[in-house]
Coordinates of C-alpha atoms in Angstrom, one line a residue:
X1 CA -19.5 8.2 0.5
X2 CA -17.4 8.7 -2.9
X3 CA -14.3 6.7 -3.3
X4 CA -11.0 8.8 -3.7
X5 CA -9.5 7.2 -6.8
X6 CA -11.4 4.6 -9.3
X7 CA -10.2 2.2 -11.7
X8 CA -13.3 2.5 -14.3
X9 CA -13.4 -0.6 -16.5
X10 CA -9.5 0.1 -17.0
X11 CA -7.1 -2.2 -19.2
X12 CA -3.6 -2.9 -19.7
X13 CA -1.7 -4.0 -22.4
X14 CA 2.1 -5.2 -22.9
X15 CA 2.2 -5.5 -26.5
X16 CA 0.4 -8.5 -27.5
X17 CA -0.1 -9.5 -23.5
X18 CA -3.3 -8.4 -21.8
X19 CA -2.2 -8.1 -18.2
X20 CA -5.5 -6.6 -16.8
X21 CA -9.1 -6.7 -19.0
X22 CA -12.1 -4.1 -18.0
X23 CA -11.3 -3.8 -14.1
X24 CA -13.3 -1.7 -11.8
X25 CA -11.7 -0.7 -8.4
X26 CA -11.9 1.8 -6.4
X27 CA -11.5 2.8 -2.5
X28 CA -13.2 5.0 -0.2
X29 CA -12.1 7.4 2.8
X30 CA -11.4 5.4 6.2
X31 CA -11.6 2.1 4.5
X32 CA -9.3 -1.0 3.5
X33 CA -9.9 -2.5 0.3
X34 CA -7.9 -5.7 0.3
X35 CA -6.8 -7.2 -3.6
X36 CA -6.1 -10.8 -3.4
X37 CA -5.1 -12.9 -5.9
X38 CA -2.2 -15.5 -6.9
X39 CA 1.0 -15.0 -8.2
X40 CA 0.3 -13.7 -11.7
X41 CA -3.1 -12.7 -11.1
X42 CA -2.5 -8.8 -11.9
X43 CA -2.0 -7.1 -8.5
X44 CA 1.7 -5.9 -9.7
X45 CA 0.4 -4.2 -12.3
X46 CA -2.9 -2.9 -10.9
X47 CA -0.4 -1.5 -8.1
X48 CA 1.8 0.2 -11.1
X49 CA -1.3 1.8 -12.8
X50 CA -2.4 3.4 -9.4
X51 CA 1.0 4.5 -8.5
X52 CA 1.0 5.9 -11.9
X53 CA 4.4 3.8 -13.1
X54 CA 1.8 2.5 -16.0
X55 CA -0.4 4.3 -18.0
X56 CA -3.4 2.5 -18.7
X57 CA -4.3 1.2 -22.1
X58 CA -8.3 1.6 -22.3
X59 CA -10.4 3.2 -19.2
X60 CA -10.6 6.2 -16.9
X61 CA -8.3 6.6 -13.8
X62 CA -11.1 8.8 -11.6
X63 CA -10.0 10.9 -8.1
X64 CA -12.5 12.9 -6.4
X65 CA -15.0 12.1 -8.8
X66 CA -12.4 13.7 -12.1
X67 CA -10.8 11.2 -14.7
X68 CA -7.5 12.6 -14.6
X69 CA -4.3 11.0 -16.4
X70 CA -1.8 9.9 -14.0
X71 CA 1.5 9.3 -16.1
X72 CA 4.2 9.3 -13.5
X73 CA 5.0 8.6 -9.7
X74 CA 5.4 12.2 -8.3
X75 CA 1.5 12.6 -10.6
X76 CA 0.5 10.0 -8.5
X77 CA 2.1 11.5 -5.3
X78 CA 1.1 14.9 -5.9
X79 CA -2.6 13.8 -5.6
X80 CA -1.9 11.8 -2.8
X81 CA -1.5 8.5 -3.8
X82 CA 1.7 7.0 -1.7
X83 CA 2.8 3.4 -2.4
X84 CA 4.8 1.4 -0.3
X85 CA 6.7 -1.4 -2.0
X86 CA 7.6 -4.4 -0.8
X87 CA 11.9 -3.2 -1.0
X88 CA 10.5 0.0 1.3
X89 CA 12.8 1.7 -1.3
X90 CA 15.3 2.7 2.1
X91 CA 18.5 2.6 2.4
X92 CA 20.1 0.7 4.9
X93 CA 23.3 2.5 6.3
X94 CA 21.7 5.6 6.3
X95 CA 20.2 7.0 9.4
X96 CA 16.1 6.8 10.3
X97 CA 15.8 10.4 9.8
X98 CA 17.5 10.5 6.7
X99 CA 15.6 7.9 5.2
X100 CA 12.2 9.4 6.3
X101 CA 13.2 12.9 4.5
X102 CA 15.0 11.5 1.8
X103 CA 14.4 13.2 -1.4
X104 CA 12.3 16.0 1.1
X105 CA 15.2 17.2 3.5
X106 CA 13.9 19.4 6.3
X107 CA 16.6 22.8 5.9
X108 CA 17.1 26.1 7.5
X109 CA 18.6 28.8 6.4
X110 CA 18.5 30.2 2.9
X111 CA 20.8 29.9 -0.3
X112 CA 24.5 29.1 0.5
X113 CA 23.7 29.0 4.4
X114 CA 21.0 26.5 3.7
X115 CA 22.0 23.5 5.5
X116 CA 19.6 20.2 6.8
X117 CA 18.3 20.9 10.0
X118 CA 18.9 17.8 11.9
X119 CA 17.3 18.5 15.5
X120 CA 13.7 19.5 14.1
X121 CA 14.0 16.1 11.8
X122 CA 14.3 14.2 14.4
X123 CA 12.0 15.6 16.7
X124 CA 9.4 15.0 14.0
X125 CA 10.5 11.3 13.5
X126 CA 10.9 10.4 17.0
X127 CA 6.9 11.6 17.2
X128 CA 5.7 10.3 14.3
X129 CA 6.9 6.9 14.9
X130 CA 6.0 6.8 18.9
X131 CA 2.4 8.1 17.8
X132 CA 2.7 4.0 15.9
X133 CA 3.6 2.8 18.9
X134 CA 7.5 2.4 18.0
X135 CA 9.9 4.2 20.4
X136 CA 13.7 4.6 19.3
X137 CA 16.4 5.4 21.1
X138 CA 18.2 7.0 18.7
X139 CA 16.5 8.4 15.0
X140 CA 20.6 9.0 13.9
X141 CA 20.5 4.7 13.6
X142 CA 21.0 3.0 10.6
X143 CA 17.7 1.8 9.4
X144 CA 19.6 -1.6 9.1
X145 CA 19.5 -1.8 12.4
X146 CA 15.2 -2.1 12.2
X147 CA 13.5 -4.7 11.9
X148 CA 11.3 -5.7 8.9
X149 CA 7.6 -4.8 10.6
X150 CA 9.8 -1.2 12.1
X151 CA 10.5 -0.2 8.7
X152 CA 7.2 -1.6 7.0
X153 CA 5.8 1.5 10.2
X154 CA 8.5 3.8 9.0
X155 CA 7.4 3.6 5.6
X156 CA 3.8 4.0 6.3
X157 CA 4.4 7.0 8.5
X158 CA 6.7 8.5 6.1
X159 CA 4.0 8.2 3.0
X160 CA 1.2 9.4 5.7
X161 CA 3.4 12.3 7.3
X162 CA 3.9 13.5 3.7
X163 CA -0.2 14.4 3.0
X164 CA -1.0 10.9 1.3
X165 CA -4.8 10.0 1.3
X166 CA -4.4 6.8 -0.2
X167 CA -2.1 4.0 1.2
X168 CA -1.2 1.0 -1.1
X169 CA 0.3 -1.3 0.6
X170 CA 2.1 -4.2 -1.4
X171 CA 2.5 -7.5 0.8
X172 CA 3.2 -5.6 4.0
X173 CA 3.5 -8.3 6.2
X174 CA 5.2 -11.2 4.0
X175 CA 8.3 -12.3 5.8
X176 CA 7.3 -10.9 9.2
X177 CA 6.8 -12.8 12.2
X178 CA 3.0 -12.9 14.0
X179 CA 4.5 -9.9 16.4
X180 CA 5.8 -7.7 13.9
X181 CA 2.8 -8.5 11.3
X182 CA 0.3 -7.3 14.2
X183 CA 2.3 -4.4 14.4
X184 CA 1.6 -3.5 10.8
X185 CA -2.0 -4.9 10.8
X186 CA -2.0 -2.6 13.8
X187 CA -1.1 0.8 12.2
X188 CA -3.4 -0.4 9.3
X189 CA -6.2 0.1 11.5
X190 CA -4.7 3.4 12.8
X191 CA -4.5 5.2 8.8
X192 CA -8.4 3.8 8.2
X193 CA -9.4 5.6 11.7
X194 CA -7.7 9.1 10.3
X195 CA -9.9 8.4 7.4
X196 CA -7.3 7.2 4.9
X197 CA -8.2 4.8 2.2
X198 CA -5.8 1.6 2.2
X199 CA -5.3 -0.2 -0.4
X200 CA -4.0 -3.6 0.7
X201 CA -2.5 -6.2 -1.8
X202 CA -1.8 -9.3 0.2
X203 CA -1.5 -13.3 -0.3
X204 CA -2.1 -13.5 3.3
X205 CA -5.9 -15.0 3.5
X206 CA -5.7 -14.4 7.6
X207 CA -4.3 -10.8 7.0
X208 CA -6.6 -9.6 5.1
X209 CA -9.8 -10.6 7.1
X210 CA -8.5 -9.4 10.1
X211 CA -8.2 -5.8 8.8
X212 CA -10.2 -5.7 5.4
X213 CA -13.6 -4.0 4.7
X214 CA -14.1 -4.9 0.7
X215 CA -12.1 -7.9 -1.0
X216 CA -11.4 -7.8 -4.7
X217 CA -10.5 -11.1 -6.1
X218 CA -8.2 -11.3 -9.2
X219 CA -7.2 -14.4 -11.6
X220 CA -5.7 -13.8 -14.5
X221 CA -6.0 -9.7 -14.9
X222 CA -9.7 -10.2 -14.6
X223 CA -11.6 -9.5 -11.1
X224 CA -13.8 -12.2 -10.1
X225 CA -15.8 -9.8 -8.3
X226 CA -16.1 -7.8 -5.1
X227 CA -17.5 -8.7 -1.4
X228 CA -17.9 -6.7 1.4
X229 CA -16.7 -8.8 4.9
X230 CA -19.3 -10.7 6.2
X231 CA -20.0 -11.7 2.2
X232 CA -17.7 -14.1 1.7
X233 CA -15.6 -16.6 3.5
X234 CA -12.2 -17.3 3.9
X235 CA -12.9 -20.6 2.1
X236 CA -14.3 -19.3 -0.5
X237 CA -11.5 -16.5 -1.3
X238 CA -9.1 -19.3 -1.4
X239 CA -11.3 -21.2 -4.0
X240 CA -11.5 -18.7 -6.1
X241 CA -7.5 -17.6 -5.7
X242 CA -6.3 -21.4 -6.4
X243 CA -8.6 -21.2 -9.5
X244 CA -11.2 -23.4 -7.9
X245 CA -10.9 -26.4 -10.2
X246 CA -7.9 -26.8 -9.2
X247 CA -8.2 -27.0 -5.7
X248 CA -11.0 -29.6 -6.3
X249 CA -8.6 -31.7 -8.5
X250 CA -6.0 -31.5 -5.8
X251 CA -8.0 -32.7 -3.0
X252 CA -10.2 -35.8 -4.6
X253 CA -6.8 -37.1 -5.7
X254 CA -5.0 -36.7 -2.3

């Protein structure tokens, strides 16, 4: 099966500051390619190249099997690359449904008479979300009123209700609890079984075995390789993550 977007031997430069050296990437229909790595390894800005916030410095950015050049956000959206941040870019005191059409309000009528047409909104909400297993009483609420693994499912429905065919996911489950991180982990599943590619940038060692099918390590902008599960150990991805050495050093003098 062809992957959907490739990173081919891609680089990225901040002036003098090589952030990400000759990477390879890339992520295929119905699967979820977990990048792991520590703070300051390079998933931020491999993120910002595929969400098209960066424009890569040396490399091809490849969908479908076509380099393309992907030099903005709505680039990356109009070929169905969706990103959901770790902020969920919401907005609290507005309602469910307004935050789910935001910047895409569902209208009827034409010219002046054109007005937002509430009722079919959140008729399409109220399914989307119980389809993920979250029921709401009331799609007017205040997304404030969520809590943080509901709106990490609002999110992801949003991007997927809007024709995305690649999901990246940035820390989804940090600062959940275990019941709301299932929930995520959950609908995860869910977008790989509709054939999806997920893209899934986590610290979470756990997290990432329990719904990952390729791991891509990172240290230091460079990838220190890619495993399919069943090739590598938990163990191991933390060795490699904690810069190995280092964990050694740690442990003969504790």
């Amino acid at each position: 099966m062809s992957p959907i977007v490739e990173l081919r031997n891609v680089s990225k430069s901040f002036g003098s500051v090589l952030a990400l050296k000759d990477l390879d990437f890339d992520v295929e229909p119905g699967e979820v390619h977990c990048l792991l790595g520590d703070n300051g390894a390079g998933k931020s800005t491999v993120i910002k190249v595929l969400a098209g916030v960066h424009v890569i410095s040396k490399g091809e950015y490849v969908i479908d099997g076509t380099a393309v050049c992907i030099s903005s956000p709505r680039s990356a959206l109009d070929h169905g690359i969706a990103t959901v941040y770790q902020d969920l870019a919401m907005v609290p005191l507005l309602s469910i449904t307004r935050n789910f059409f935001l910047g895409r309000e569902l209208t009827k009528g034409r010219g002046l008479f054109s007005r937002l047409d509430v009722a079919k909104a959140n008729e399409i909400v109220v399914g989307q979300l119980s389809g993920m297993g979250i029921d709401i009483r009331d799609p007017s609420q205040t997304v404030g009123t969520l809590s943080g693994g509901e709106r990490q499912c609002l999110a992801i429905a949003r991007a997927v209700y809007f024709g995305a065919r690649v999901l990246i996911l940035d820390e989804p489950t940090s600062a959940l609890g275990v019941h709301q991180a299932s929930i995520v982990l959950k609908y995860i599943v869910q977008a790989r079984k509709r054939g999806l590619g997920v893209i899934f940038i986590s610290h979470n060692i756990n997290h990432a075995f329990a719904v990952g099918d390729r791991f891509t390590l990172l240290n230091r902008g460079t990838s220190k390789g890619t495993y399919r599960r069943g090739e590598i150990s938990r163990d191991q991805v933390l060795h490699v993550m904690a810069g190995g050495e280092s964990l050694e050093t740690v442990d003969e003098d504790a």
